[in-house]
Amino acid sequence: MVIKGILDAEDARDAVRFGADGIVVSNHGGRQLDGVPSSARALPAIADAVKGDLKILVDSGIRTGLDVVRMLALGADCTLLGRAFIYALAVDGQAGVSNLLELIEKEMRVAMVLTGAKSISEINADLLVREL
């Protein structure tokens, strides 16, 4: 069972207690309630609370390979590409989706080279720029 719409560390802990296999940190694209935190803002506290207890997926606003790297650095185990996937599929079917995935991979590789990460497992919060 995977529970979507988690934006709070305590809700993530509840998901662990309920026996969920994973959670999706998601604000549903901000369409449900104006002013809710972004997935990226909510993710670090959630990862601190439950990382390793279940799989942490994230969506909302992931459009590039750099976005994927950022979310992994913030504590996600993986990301979802819903809207980008749907657009690529609508434009060019399977070829569009294949092209999207190739672009995401290339962008991830560039971001990893520029941050010094040699593998996905080396992507962590140390790669992120902190607010000045």
Short mmCIF file of N, CA and C in Angstrom, two decimals:
data_model
loop_
_atom_site.label_atom_id
_atom_site.label_comp_id
_atom_site.label_asym_id
_atom_site.label_seq_id
_atom_site.Cartn_x
_atom_site.Cartn_y
_atom_site.Cartn_z
N MET A 1 0.84 -1.16 0.00
CA MET A 1 0.00 0.00 0.00
C MET A 1 0.90 1.24 0.00
N VAL A 2 0.57 2.19 -0.84
CA VAL A 2 1.28 3.45 -0.92
C VAL A 2 0.26 4.57 -0.67
N ILE A 3 0.59 5.47 0.23
CA ILE A 3 -0.31 6.56 0.59
C ILE A 3 0.21 7.85 -0.03
N LYS A 4 -0.64 8.53 -0.79
CA LYS A 4 -0.26 9.77 -1.48
C LYS A 4 -0.84 10.98 -0.78
N GLY A 5 -0.08 12.07 -0.84
CA GLY A 5 -0.56 13.33 -0.29
C GLY A 5 0.05 13.66 1.05
N ILE A 6 1.14 13.02 1.39
CA ILE A 6 1.79 13.26 2.69
C ILE A 6 2.61 14.55 2.61
N LEU A 7 2.39 15.46 3.56
CA LEU A 7 3.15 16.70 3.64
C LEU A 7 3.65 16.99 5.04
N ASP A 8 3.46 16.04 5.94
CA ASP A 8 3.76 16.25 7.35
C ASP A 8 4.48 15.02 7.90
N ALA A 9 5.51 15.24 8.71
CA ALA A 9 6.29 14.13 9.27
C ALA A 9 5.43 13.21 10.13
N GLU A 10 4.50 13.76 10.87
CA GLU A 10 3.65 12.91 11.72
C GLU A 10 2.74 12.03 10.87
N ASP A 11 2.22 12.56 9.77
CA ASP A 11 1.43 11.74 8.85
C ASP A 11 2.29 10.62 8.27
N ALA A 12 3.55 10.90 7.99
CA ALA A 12 4.46 9.87 7.48
C ALA A 12 4.68 8.79 8.54
N ARG A 13 4.84 9.21 9.79
CA ARG A 13 4.99 8.22 10.88
C ARG A 13 3.73 7.37 11.01
N ASP A 14 2.56 8.00 10.85
CA ASP A 14 1.30 7.24 10.87
C ASP A 14 1.29 6.20 9.75
N ALA A 15 1.76 6.56 8.58
CA ALA A 15 1.80 5.62 7.46
C ALA A 15 2.65 4.41 7.81
N VAL A 16 3.76 4.64 8.50
CA VAL A 16 4.61 3.51 8.95
C VAL A 16 3.82 2.65 9.93
N ARG A 17 3.15 3.28 10.90
CA ARG A 17 2.38 2.53 11.90
C ARG A 17 1.24 1.76 11.26
N PHE A 18 0.66 2.29 10.19
CA PHE A 18 -0.44 1.62 9.49
C PHE A 18 0.05 0.48 8.60
N GLY A 19 1.36 0.37 8.43
CA GLY A 19 1.92 -0.71 7.63
C GLY A 19 2.07 -0.40 6.15
N ALA A 20 2.07 0.88 5.79
CA ALA A 20 2.23 1.25 4.38
C ALA A 20 3.61 0.81 3.89
N ASP A 21 3.66 0.45 2.62
CA ASP A 21 4.93 0.11 1.99
C ASP A 21 5.67 1.35 1.52
N GLY A 22 4.90 2.42 1.28
CA GLY A 22 5.50 3.65 0.81
C GLY A 22 4.55 4.80 0.93
N ILE A 23 5.11 5.99 0.76
CA ILE A 23 4.31 7.22 0.74
C ILE A 23 4.71 8.04 -0.47
N VAL A 24 3.80 8.90 -0.90
CA VAL A 24 4.12 9.88 -1.93
C VAL A 24 3.99 11.25 -1.29
N VAL A 25 5.13 11.92 -1.17
CA VAL A 25 5.13 13.30 -0.68
C VAL A 25 4.62 14.13 -1.85
N SER A 26 3.45 14.74 -1.66
CA SER A 26 2.80 15.41 -2.77
C SER A 26 1.83 16.46 -2.26
N ASN A 27 1.84 17.62 -2.92
CA ASN A 27 0.81 18.61 -2.64
C ASN A 27 -0.20 18.64 -3.79
N HIS A 28 -0.20 17.58 -4.59
CA HIS A 28 -1.14 17.45 -5.72
C HIS A 28 -1.05 18.66 -6.64
N GLY A 29 0.18 19.15 -6.84
CA GLY A 29 0.38 20.30 -7.71
C GLY A 29 -0.17 21.59 -7.13
N GLY A 30 -0.45 21.63 -5.83
CA GLY A 30 -0.98 22.82 -5.20
C GLY A 30 -2.43 23.10 -5.56
N ARG A 31 -3.08 22.16 -6.23
CA ARG A 31 -4.44 22.41 -6.70
C ARG A 31 -5.50 22.17 -5.62
N GLN A 32 -5.16 21.47 -4.56
CA GLN A 32 -6.16 21.10 -3.57
C GLN A 32 -6.42 22.21 -2.55
N LEU A 33 -5.36 22.89 -2.15
CA LEU A 33 -5.50 23.94 -1.14
C LEU A 33 -4.38 24.94 -1.36
N ASP A 34 -4.73 26.14 -1.75
CA ASP A 34 -3.71 27.17 -1.94
C ASP A 34 -2.94 27.38 -0.65
N GLY A 35 -1.64 27.52 -0.80
CA GLY A 35 -0.81 27.83 0.35
C GLY A 35 -0.19 26.64 1.04
N VAL A 36 -0.49 25.42 0.61
CA VAL A 36 0.17 24.27 1.23
C VAL A 36 1.65 24.29 0.84
N PRO A 37 2.50 23.69 1.66
CA PRO A 37 3.92 23.70 1.31
C PRO A 37 4.20 22.89 0.05
N SER A 38 5.28 23.25 -0.62
CA SER A 38 5.69 22.46 -1.78
C SER A 38 6.20 21.11 -1.30
N SER A 39 6.21 20.16 -2.19
CA SER A 39 6.75 18.84 -1.86
C SER A 39 8.21 18.96 -1.43
N ALA A 40 8.96 19.79 -2.13
CA ALA A 40 10.38 19.96 -1.81
C ALA A 40 10.57 20.52 -0.40
N ARG A 41 9.71 21.43 0.01
CA ARG A 41 9.83 22.01 1.35
C ARG A 41 9.45 20.99 2.43
N ALA A 42 8.47 20.15 2.16
CA ALA A 42 8.02 19.17 3.15
C ALA A 42 8.93 17.95 3.24
N LEU A 43 9.60 17.63 2.15
CA LEU A 43 10.35 16.37 2.05
C LEU A 43 11.44 16.16 3.10
N PRO A 44 12.32 17.11 3.39
CA PRO A 44 13.40 16.82 4.34
C PRO A 44 12.92 16.36 5.72
N ALA A 45 11.92 17.01 6.29
CA ALA A 45 11.42 16.61 7.61
C ALA A 45 10.79 15.23 7.55
N ILE A 46 10.12 14.93 6.47
CA ILE A 46 9.50 13.61 6.31
C ILE A 46 10.59 12.54 6.19
N ALA A 47 11.61 12.82 5.38
CA ALA A 47 12.70 11.86 5.23
C ALA A 47 13.41 11.64 6.56
N ASP A 48 13.63 12.70 7.31
CA ASP A 48 14.25 12.56 8.63
C ASP A 48 13.42 11.65 9.53
N ALA A 49 12.11 11.73 9.40
CA ALA A 49 11.21 10.98 10.28
C ALA A 49 11.09 9.50 9.91
N VAL A 50 11.10 9.17 8.60
CA VAL A 50 10.74 7.79 8.22
C VAL A 50 11.69 7.13 7.22
N LYS A 51 12.77 7.78 6.83
CA LYS A 51 13.69 7.20 5.83
C LYS A 51 14.14 5.82 6.31
N GLY A 52 14.00 4.83 5.45
CA GLY A 52 14.38 3.46 5.77
C GLY A 52 13.23 2.63 6.31
N ASP A 53 12.17 3.27 6.79
CA ASP A 53 11.02 2.54 7.31
C ASP A 53 10.03 2.17 6.21
N LEU A 54 10.02 2.95 5.14
CA LEU A 54 9.19 2.71 3.96
C LEU A 54 9.79 3.47 2.81
N LYS A 55 9.29 3.24 1.61
CA LYS A 55 9.81 3.95 0.43
C LYS A 55 9.18 5.33 0.36
N ILE A 56 10.02 6.32 0.07
CA ILE A 56 9.56 7.69 -0.04
C ILE A 56 9.61 8.10 -1.51
N LEU A 57 8.42 8.25 -2.10
CA LEU A 57 8.28 8.75 -3.46
C LEU A 57 7.86 10.21 -3.36
N VAL A 58 8.10 10.95 -4.40
CA VAL A 58 7.72 12.37 -4.38
C VAL A 58 7.24 12.77 -5.76
N ASP A 59 6.25 13.66 -5.79
CA ASP A 59 5.82 14.25 -7.06
C ASP A 59 5.45 15.70 -6.82
N SER A 60 4.94 16.33 -7.82
CA SER A 60 4.55 17.74 -7.81
C SER A 60 5.73 18.61 -8.23
N GLY A 61 5.69 19.06 -9.45
CA GLY A 61 6.67 20.01 -9.93
C GLY A 61 7.96 19.43 -10.47
N ILE A 62 8.01 18.14 -10.71
CA ILE A 62 9.23 17.52 -11.22
C ILE A 62 9.15 17.52 -12.74
N ARG A 63 10.00 18.35 -13.36
CA ARG A 63 9.93 18.51 -14.81
C ARG A 63 11.26 18.26 -15.50
N THR A 64 12.36 18.21 -14.73
CA THR A 64 13.69 18.05 -15.32
C THR A 64 14.50 17.05 -14.53
N GLY A 65 15.62 16.64 -15.12
CA GLY A 65 16.54 15.76 -14.40
C GLY A 65 17.12 16.43 -13.18
N LEU A 66 17.34 17.74 -13.25
CA LEU A 66 17.82 18.46 -12.08
C LEU A 66 16.79 18.40 -10.95
N ASP A 67 15.51 18.49 -11.28
CA ASP A 67 14.46 18.35 -10.26
C ASP A 67 14.54 16.97 -9.60
N VAL A 68 14.80 15.93 -10.38
CA VAL A 68 14.92 14.59 -9.83
C VAL A 68 16.10 14.54 -8.86
N VAL A 69 17.25 15.08 -9.27
CA VAL A 69 18.43 15.08 -8.40
C VAL A 69 18.14 15.84 -7.12
N ARG A 70 17.48 16.99 -7.23
CA ARG A 70 17.14 17.76 -6.03
C ARG A 70 16.30 16.95 -5.06
N MET A 71 15.28 16.28 -5.58
CA MET A 71 14.39 15.51 -4.71
C MET A 71 15.12 14.34 -4.06
N LEU A 72 16.01 13.69 -4.80
CA LEU A 72 16.81 12.62 -4.21
C LEU A 72 17.70 13.18 -3.10
N ALA A 73 18.29 14.36 -3.35
CA ALA A 73 19.15 14.99 -2.35
C ALA A 73 18.36 15.39 -1.10
N LEU A 74 17.09 15.70 -1.27
CA LEU A 74 16.24 16.08 -0.13
C LEU A 74 15.71 14.88 0.64
N GLY A 75 15.93 13.66 0.12
CA GLY A 75 15.55 12.46 0.87
C GLY A 75 14.61 11.50 0.19
N ALA A 76 14.18 11.78 -1.03
CA ALA A 76 13.29 10.85 -1.73
C ALA A 76 14.06 9.61 -2.18
N ASP A 77 13.36 8.49 -2.23
CA ASP A 77 13.94 7.27 -2.81
C ASP A 77 13.76 7.27 -4.32
N CYS A 78 12.69 7.90 -4.79
CA CYS A 78 12.46 8.03 -6.23
C CYS A 78 11.42 9.12 -6.45
N THR A 79 11.26 9.51 -7.72
CA THR A 79 10.30 10.55 -8.06
C THR A 79 9.30 10.02 -9.07
N LEU A 80 8.20 10.72 -9.17
CA LEU A 80 7.18 10.43 -10.18
C LEU A 80 7.21 11.55 -11.21
N LEU A 81 6.84 11.23 -12.43
CA LEU A 81 6.88 12.20 -13.52
C LEU A 81 5.54 12.33 -14.19
N GLY A 82 4.48 12.35 -13.45
CA GLY A 82 3.13 12.29 -14.00
C GLY A 82 2.82 13.24 -15.12
N ARG A 83 2.89 14.53 -14.87
CA ARG A 83 2.47 15.50 -15.87
C ARG A 83 3.40 15.46 -17.09
N ALA A 84 4.71 15.44 -16.87
CA ALA A 84 5.66 15.39 -17.98
C ALA A 84 5.44 14.13 -18.81
N PHE A 85 5.19 13.02 -18.14
CA PHE A 85 4.94 11.74 -18.82
C PHE A 85 3.69 11.83 -19.69
N ILE A 86 2.63 12.40 -19.15
CA ILE A 86 1.37 12.52 -19.88
C ILE A 86 1.54 13.42 -21.10
N TYR A 87 2.23 14.55 -20.93
CA TYR A 87 2.46 15.45 -22.06
C TYR A 87 3.26 14.76 -23.15
N ALA A 88 4.33 14.06 -22.77
CA ALA A 88 5.17 13.36 -23.76
C ALA A 88 4.37 12.29 -24.48
N LEU A 89 3.55 11.57 -23.75
CA LEU A 89 2.71 10.53 -24.34
C LEU A 89 1.70 11.13 -25.32
N ALA A 90 1.10 12.23 -24.94
CA ALA A 90 0.10 12.87 -25.79
C ALA A 90 0.72 13.41 -27.09
N VAL A 91 1.92 13.91 -27.00
CA VAL A 91 2.56 14.51 -28.18
C VAL A 91 3.07 13.46 -29.16
N ASP A 92 3.70 12.39 -28.63
CA ASP A 92 4.37 11.47 -29.55
C ASP A 92 4.32 10.02 -29.09
N GLY A 93 3.34 9.66 -28.28
CA GLY A 93 3.18 8.26 -27.89
C GLY A 93 4.42 7.71 -27.19
N GLN A 94 4.70 6.44 -27.46
CA GLN A 94 5.83 5.77 -26.82
C GLN A 94 7.15 6.48 -27.13
N ALA A 95 7.30 6.96 -28.35
CA ALA A 95 8.53 7.68 -28.72
C ALA A 95 8.70 8.95 -27.88
N GLY A 96 7.60 9.63 -27.60
CA GLY A 96 7.66 10.82 -26.77
C GLY A 96 8.10 10.51 -25.35
N VAL A 97 7.57 9.42 -24.80
CA VAL A 97 7.94 9.01 -23.44
C VAL A 97 9.41 8.59 -23.41
N SER A 98 9.84 7.84 -24.43
CA SER A 98 11.25 7.43 -24.49
C SER A 98 12.15 8.66 -24.55
N ASN A 99 11.77 9.64 -25.36
CA ASN A 99 12.55 10.87 -25.47
C ASN A 99 12.60 11.60 -24.13
N LEU A 100 11.47 11.69 -23.44
CA LEU A 100 11.42 12.33 -22.13
C LEU A 100 12.39 11.66 -21.17
N LEU A 101 12.34 10.33 -21.10
CA LEU A 101 13.21 9.61 -20.17
C LEU A 101 14.68 9.80 -20.52
N GLU A 102 15.01 9.86 -21.80
CA GLU A 102 16.39 10.13 -22.21
C GLU A 102 16.82 11.53 -21.78
N LEU A 103 15.93 12.51 -21.94
CA LEU A 103 16.24 13.87 -21.52
C LEU A 103 16.45 13.96 -20.01
N ILE A 104 15.56 13.32 -19.26
CA ILE A 104 15.68 13.31 -17.80
C ILE A 104 17.02 12.70 -17.39
N GLU A 105 17.37 11.57 -18.01
CA GLU A 105 18.64 10.91 -17.68
C GLU A 105 19.83 11.82 -18.00
N LYS A 106 19.84 12.45 -19.17
CA LYS A 106 20.94 13.34 -19.54
C LYS A 106 21.05 14.51 -18.57
N GLU A 107 19.91 15.10 -18.20
CA GLU A 107 19.93 16.21 -17.26
C GLU A 107 20.41 15.77 -15.88
N MET A 108 20.03 14.58 -15.48
CA MET A 108 20.51 14.04 -14.20
C MET A 108 22.03 13.86 -14.24
N ARG A 109 22.52 13.31 -15.34
CA ARG A 109 23.98 13.09 -15.48
C ARG A 109 24.74 14.42 -15.41
N VAL A 110 24.24 15.45 -16.08
CA VAL A 110 24.89 16.76 -16.03
C VAL A 110 24.89 17.27 -14.59
N ALA A 111 23.76 17.21 -13.92
CA ALA A 111 23.68 17.68 -12.54
C ALA A 111 24.63 16.90 -11.64
N MET A 112 24.70 15.60 -11.86
CA MET A 112 25.59 14.77 -11.04
C MET A 112 27.06 15.12 -11.29
N VAL A 113 27.44 15.32 -12.54
CA VAL A 113 28.82 15.70 -12.84
C VAL A 113 29.15 17.04 -12.18
N LEU A 114 28.23 18.00 -12.30
CA LEU A 114 28.49 19.33 -11.75
C LEU A 114 28.53 19.35 -10.22
N THR A 115 27.91 18.38 -9.59
CA THR A 115 27.93 18.32 -8.12
C THR A 115 28.93 17.31 -7.59
N GLY A 116 29.55 16.55 -8.48
CA GLY A 116 30.55 15.58 -8.07
C GLY A 116 30.01 14.23 -7.66
N ALA A 117 28.73 13.99 -7.87
CA ALA A 117 28.13 12.69 -7.52
C ALA A 117 28.43 11.70 -8.64
N LYS A 118 29.12 10.62 -8.30
CA LYS A 118 29.49 9.61 -9.30
C LYS A 118 28.41 8.54 -9.48
N SER A 119 27.48 8.47 -8.54
CA SER A 119 26.39 7.50 -8.62
C SER A 119 25.17 8.07 -7.91
N ILE A 120 24.03 7.46 -8.17
CA ILE A 120 22.78 7.89 -7.51
C ILE A 120 22.94 7.83 -5.99
N SER A 121 23.63 6.82 -5.50
CA SER A 121 23.78 6.67 -4.05
C SER A 121 24.59 7.81 -3.42
N GLU A 122 25.34 8.55 -4.24
CA GLU A 122 26.12 9.68 -3.72
C GLU A 122 25.33 10.98 -3.70
N ILE A 123 24.10 10.95 -4.19
CA ILE A 123 23.27 12.16 -4.16
C ILE A 123 22.71 12.31 -2.74
N ASN A 124 23.05 13.42 -2.10
CA ASN A 124 22.57 13.66 -0.74
C ASN A 124 22.48 15.16 -0.49
N ALA A 125 22.04 15.53 0.69
CA ALA A 125 21.79 16.94 1.01
C ALA A 125 23.05 17.79 0.96
N ASP A 126 24.22 17.18 1.06
CA ASP A 126 25.46 17.95 0.99
C ASP A 126 25.65 18.61 -0.38
N LEU A 127 24.94 18.12 -1.40
CA LEU A 127 25.07 18.67 -2.75
C LEU A 127 24.23 19.93 -2.93
N LEU A 128 23.34 20.22 -2.00
CA LEU A 128 22.41 21.33 -2.16
C LEU A 128 23.02 22.64 -1.68
N VAL A 129 22.67 23.71 -2.34
CA VAL A 129 23.07 25.05 -1.91
C VAL A 129 22.13 25.47 -0.80
N ARG A 130 22.68 25.90 0.29
CA ARG A 130 21.88 26.38 1.42
C ARG A 130 21.54 27.85 1.21
N GLU A 131 20.43 28.29 1.77
CA GLU A 131 20.05 29.70 1.67
C GLU A 131 21.13 30.55 2.31
N LEU A 132 21.42 31.66 1.67
CA LEU A 132 22.47 32.56 2.19
C LEU A 132 21.88 33.55 3.16
#
